[in-house]
Coordinates of C-alpha atoms in Angstrom, one line a residue:
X12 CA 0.0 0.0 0.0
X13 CA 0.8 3.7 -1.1
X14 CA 1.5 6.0 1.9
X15 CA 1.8 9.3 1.7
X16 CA 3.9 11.6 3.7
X17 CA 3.4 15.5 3.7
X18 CA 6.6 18.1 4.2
X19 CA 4.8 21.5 4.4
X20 CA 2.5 22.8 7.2
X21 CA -0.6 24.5 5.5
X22 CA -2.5 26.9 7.6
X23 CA -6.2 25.8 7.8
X24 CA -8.8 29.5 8.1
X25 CA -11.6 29.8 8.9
X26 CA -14.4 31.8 7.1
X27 CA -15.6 35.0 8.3
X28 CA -19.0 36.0 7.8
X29 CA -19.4 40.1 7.1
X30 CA -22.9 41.8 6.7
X31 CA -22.7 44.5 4.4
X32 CA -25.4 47.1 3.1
X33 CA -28.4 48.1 3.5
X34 CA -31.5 45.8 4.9
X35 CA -35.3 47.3 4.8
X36 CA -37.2 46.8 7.9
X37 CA -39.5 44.7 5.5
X38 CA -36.7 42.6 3.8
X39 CA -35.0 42.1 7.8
X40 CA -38.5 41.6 9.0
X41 CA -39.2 38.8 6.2
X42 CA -35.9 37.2 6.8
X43 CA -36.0 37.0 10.7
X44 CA -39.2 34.7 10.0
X45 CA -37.2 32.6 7.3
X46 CA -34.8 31.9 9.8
X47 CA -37.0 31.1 12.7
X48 CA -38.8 28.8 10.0
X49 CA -35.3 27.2 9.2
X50 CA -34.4 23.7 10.9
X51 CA -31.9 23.8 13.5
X52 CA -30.0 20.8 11.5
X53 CA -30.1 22.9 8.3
X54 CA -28.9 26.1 10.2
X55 CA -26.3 23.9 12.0
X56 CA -24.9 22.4 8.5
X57 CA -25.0 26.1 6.9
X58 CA -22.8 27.2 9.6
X59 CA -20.9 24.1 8.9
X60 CA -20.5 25.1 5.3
X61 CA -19.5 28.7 6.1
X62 CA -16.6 27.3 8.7
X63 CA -15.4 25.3 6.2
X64 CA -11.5 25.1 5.5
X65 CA -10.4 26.3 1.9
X66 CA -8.8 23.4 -0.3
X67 CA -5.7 22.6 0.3
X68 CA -3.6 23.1 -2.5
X69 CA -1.9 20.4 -4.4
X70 CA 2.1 19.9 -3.2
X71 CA 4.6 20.4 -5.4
X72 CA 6.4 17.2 -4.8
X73 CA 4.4 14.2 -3.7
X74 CA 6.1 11.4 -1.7
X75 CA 4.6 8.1 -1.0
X76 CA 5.9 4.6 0.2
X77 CA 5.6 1.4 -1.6
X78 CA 7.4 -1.2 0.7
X79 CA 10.8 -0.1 1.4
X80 CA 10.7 2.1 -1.8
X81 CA 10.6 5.8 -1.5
X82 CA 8.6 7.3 -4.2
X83 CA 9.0 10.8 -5.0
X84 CA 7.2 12.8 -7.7
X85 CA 7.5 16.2 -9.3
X86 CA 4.1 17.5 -9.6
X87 CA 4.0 20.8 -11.7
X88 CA 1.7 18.9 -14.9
X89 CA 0.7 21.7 -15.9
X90 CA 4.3 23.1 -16.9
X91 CA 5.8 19.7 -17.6
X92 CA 7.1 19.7 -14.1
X93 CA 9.9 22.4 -14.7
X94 CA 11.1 23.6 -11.1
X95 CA 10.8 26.6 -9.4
X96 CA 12.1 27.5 -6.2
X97 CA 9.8 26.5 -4.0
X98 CA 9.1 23.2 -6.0
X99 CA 13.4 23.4 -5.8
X100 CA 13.0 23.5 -2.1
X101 CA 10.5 20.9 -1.5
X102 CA 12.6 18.4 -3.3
X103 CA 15.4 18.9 -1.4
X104 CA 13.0 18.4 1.6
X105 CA 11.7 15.3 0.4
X106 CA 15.5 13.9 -0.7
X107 CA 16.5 14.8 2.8
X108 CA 13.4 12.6 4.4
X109 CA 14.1 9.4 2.3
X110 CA 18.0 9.5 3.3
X111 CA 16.7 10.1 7.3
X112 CA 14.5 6.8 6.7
X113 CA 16.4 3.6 8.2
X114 CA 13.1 1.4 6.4
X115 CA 13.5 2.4 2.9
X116 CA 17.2 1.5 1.3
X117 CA 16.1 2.8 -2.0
X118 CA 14.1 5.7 -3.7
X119 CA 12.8 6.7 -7.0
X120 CA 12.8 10.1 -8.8
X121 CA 9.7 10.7 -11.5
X122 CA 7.3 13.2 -12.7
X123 CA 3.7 13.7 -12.8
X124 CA 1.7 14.0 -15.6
X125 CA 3.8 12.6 -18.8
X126 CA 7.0 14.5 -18.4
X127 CA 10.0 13.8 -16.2
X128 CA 11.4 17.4 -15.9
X129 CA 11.6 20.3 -18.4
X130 CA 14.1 21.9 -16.5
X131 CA 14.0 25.0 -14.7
X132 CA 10.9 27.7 -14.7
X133 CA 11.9 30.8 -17.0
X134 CA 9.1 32.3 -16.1
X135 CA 10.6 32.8 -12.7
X136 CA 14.0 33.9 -14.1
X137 CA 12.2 36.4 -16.0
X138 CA 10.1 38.0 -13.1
X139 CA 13.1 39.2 -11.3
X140 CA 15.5 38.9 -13.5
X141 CA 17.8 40.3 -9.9
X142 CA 17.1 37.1 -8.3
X143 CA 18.8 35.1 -10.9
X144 CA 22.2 35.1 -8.9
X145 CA 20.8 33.9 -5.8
X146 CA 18.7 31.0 -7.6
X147 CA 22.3 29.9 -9.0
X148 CA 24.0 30.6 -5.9
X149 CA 21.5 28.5 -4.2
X150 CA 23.7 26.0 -1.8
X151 CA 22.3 22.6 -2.5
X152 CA 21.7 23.6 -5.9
X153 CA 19.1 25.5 -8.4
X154 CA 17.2 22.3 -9.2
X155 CA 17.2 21.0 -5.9
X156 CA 20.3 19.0 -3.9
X157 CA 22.1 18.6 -7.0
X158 CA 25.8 19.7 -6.0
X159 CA 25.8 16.9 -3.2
X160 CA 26.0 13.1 -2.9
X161 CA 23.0 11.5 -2.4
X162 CA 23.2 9.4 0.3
X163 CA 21.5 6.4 -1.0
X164 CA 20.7 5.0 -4.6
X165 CA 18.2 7.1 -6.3
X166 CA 16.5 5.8 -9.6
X167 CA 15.0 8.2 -12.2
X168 CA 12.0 7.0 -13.9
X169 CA 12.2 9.2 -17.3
X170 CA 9.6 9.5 -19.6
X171 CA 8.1 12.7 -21.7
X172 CA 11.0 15.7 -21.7
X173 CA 14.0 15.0 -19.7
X174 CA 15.7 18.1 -20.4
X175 CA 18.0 20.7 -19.4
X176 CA 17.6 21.2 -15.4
X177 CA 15.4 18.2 -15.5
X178 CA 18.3 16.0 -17.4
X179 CA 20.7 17.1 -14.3
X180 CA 18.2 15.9 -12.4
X181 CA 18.3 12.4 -13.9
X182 CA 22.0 12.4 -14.0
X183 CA 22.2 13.1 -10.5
X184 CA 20.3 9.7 -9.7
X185 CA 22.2 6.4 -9.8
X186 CA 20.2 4.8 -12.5
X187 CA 17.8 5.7 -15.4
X188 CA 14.5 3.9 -16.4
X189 CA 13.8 5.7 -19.6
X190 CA 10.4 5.5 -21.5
X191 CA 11.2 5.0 -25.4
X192 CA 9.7 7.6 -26.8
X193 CA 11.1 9.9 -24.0
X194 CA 13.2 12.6 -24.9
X195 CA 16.9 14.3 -23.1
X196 CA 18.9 17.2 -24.2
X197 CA 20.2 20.2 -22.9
X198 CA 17.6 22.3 -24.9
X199 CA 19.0 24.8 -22.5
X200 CA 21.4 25.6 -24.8
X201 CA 18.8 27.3 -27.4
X202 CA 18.8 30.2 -24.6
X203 CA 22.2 30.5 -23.1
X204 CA 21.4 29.1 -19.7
X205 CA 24.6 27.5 -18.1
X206 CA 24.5 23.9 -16.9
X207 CA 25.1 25.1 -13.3
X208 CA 23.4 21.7 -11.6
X209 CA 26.2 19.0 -12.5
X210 CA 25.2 18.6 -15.6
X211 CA 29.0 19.2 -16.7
X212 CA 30.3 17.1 -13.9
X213 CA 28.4 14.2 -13.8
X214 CA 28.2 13.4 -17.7
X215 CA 32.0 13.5 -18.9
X216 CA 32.4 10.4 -16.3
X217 CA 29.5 8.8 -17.5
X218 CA 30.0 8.6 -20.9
X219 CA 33.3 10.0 -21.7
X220 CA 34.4 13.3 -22.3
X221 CA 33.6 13.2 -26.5
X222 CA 30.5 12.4 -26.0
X223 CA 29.6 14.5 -23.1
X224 CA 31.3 17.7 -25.3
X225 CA 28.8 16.3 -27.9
X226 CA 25.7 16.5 -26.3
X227 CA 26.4 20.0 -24.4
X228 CA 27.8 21.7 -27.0
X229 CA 25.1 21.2 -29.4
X230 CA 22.0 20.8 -26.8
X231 CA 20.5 18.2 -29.3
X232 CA 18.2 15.8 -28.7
X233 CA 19.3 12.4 -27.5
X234 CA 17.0 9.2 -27.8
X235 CA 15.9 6.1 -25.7
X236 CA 18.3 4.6 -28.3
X237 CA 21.1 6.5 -28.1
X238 CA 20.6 6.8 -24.8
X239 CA 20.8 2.8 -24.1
X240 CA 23.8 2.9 -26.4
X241 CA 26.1 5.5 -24.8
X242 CA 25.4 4.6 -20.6
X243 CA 22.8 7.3 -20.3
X244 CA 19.5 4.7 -19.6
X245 CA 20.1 1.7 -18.2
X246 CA 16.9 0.3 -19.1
X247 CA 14.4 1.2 -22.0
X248 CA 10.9 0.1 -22.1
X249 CA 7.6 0.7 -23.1
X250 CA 5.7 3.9 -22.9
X251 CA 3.9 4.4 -19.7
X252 CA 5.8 1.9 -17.7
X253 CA 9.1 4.0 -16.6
X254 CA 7.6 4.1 -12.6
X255 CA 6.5 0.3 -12.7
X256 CA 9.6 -1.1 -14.1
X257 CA 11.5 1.5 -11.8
X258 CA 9.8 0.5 -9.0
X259 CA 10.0 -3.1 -9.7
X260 CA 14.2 -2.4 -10.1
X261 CA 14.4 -0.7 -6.7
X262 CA 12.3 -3.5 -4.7
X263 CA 15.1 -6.1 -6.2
X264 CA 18.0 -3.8 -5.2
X265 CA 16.5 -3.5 -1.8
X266 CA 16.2 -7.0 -1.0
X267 CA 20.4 -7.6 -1.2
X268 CA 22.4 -6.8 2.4
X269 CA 22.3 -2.5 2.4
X270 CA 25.3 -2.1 4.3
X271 CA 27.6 -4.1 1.5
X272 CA 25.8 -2.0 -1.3
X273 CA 25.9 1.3 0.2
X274 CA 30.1 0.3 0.8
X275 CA 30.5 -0.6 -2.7
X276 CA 28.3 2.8 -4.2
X277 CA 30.3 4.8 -2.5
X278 CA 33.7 3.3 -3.2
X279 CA 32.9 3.8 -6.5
X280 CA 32.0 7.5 -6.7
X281 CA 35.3 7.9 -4.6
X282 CA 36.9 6.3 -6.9
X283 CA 35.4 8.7 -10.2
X284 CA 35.5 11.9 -7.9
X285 CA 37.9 11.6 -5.2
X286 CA 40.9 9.5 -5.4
X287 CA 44.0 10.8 -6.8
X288 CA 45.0 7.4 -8.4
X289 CA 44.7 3.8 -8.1
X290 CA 46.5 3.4 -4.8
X291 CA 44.7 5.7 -3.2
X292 CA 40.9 4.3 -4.6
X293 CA 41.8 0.6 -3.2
X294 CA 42.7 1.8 0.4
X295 CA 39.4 3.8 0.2
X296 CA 37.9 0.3 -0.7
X297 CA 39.5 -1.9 1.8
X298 CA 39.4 0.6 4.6
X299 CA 36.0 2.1 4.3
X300 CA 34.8 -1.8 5.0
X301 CA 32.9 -1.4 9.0
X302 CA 32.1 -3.7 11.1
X303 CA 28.8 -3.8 9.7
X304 CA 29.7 -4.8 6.1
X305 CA 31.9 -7.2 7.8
X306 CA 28.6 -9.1 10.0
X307 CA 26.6 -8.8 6.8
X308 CA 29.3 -10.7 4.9
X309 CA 29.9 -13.3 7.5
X310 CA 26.1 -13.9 7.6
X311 CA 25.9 -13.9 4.2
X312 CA 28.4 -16.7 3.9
X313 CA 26.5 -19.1 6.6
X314 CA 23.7 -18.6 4.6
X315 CA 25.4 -20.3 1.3
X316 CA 27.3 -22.7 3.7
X317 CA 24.3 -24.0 5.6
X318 CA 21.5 -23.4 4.6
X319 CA 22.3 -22.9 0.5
X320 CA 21.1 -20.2 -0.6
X321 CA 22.1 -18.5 -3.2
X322 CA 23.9 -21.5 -4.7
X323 CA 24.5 -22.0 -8.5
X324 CA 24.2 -18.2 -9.1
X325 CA 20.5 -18.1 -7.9
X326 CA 19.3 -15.1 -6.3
X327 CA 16.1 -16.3 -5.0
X328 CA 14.9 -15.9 -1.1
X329 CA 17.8 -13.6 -0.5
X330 CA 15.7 -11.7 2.1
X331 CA 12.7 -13.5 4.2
X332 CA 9.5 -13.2 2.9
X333 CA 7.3 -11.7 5.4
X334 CA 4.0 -14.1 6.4
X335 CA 0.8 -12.3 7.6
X336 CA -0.1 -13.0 11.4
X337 CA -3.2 -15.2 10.2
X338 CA -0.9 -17.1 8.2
X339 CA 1.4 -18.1 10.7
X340 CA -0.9 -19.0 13.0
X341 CA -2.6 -21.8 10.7
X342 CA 1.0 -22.8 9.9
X343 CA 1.8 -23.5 13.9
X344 CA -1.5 -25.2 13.9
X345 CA -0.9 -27.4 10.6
X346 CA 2.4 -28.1 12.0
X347 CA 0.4 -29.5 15.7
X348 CA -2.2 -31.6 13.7
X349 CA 1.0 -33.1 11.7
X350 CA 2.6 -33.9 15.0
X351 CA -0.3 -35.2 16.7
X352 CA -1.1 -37.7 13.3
X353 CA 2.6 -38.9 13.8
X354 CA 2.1 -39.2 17.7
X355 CA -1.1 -41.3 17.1

């Protein structure tokens, strides 16, 4: 089941009621007799009506759980989900939540509404053309926390426009599900707005430094093809099914040991970003192994010795299925009526 977790604290008001104008004795006269006719349960659900709370307005990201899969959604349809700051700001919230949660391993980064992310909202640049500097100078980043590691894996489900802010996005994320008519490019590149969101940083490591110099040069468009070809998707598939085969990626990742996989992501990052040369990346490797990685390898290793799993390359029952109560109970009593047969 979906559950949904809110970030921002809307204030609830209350209506107001304000007599204006001016009443005849004989229109006040006639209405003081409506209202004595009126039933107290109509006058009480009137009052109710007028007390009402306004709507509360959509958020701009949404965030759910499915299992121990963090779900989070860009939710600005209308506009093909560009960001703005605020919608900048409540991602960064919302990233910041699913790296606090110790139940959920993994996430997943989509948009709402057929588009991934069409980068960031001109319209905003173009209203206070002043504030542009401080929307760069952000600190996590314009698009949201895109000048920082992410703590834990992130996968983008792509589908629609994946383009300029919105393809940093999906770079920053570990992985890409991409849709195969879905589109990425730094169309930003039409109006002279700098990749200042990693765009530049991430990609040359990616897919190599022609390539990269390629696609931001020219801003063209790149597709699902391409895409597959060159390491930018790791997965294409059918239209409409980027979340769902996302989703279904992420519940496999989550089911290995977390502590291992966590280790070995971020030895490899080190290794793209940090180290200095090869000696350097394999001490990071050996020495960034904890005690935890070390308990989930030993435990890992009775469970292949003794109790086989995971032998001849299988990968099934890595991780204990969870049995309802009502299921467990009718297996203790199954169990009794099998011992009491044997008994008899």
């Amino acid at each position: 089941m979906l559950q949904s977790v809110k970030f921002t604290n809307l204030i609830k008001t209350t209506g107001l009621r304000a007599l204006t104008g001016f009443i005849t004795p004989g229109r006040s006269y006639c209405a003081s007799k409506d209202t004595e006719k009126q039933p107290v349960e109509e006058k009480e659900q009137n009052e109710s009506k007028e007390t009402e709370a306004p709507i509360e307005p959509e958020p701009l990201i949404k965030v759910e759980k499915n299992g121990p899969v963090t779900l989070i959604g860009i939710n600005r349809p209308d506009v093909r989900n560009c960001i703005n700051t605020e919608a900048a700001s409540e991602l960064s919230a919302a990233i910041e939540f699913y790296e606090n949660d110790l139940e959920s391993p993994i996430g997943i980064l989509y948009g709402i509404g057929g588009n991934f992310c069409s980068g960031y909202d001109l319209k905003e640049l173009t209203a206070d053309p002043g504030s542009i500097s401080n929307i760069l100078m952000r600190s996590e980043g314009a698009m949201g926390p895109t000048r920082r590691m992410i703590k834990k894996p992130l996968i983008a489900a792509v589908n629609g426009y994946c383009v300029a802010g919105g393809f940093e996005l999906a770079l920053m994320c570990d992985l890409r599900v991409m849709e195969v008519d879905a589109v990425m490019g730094f169309f930003n590149r039409r109006f002279g707005v700098p990749l200042v969101d990693g765009g530049t940083v991430r990609l040359a490591p990616m897919i190599g430094l022609s390539r990269a110099l390629d696609l931001v040069l020219t801003g063209r468009q790149i597709s699902s093809k391409e895409a597959l070809e060159i390491g930018l998707a790791n997965r294409v598939v059918a239209t409409g099914t980027a979340l769902g085969q996302a989703l279904n990626l992420a519940q496999a990742i989550a089911k290995f040991p977390q502590a291992c996989a966590h280790h070995d992501r971020e030895s490899l990052y080190n290794t793209v970003y940090n180290s200095n040369n090869k000696d350097e990346a394999l001490d990071f490797e050996l020495m960034s192994c904890g005690t935890s990685v070390l308990e989930e390898a030993k435990q890992g290793a009775e469970k292949f010795i003794k109790e086989k799993i995971g032998r001849h390359g299988s990968f099934a029952d890595l991780k204990p299925k969870e049995i309802p109560e009502w299921e467990t109970e009718e297996i203790k009593i199954e169990k009794s009526h099998k011992k009491d047969a044997k008994d008899d």
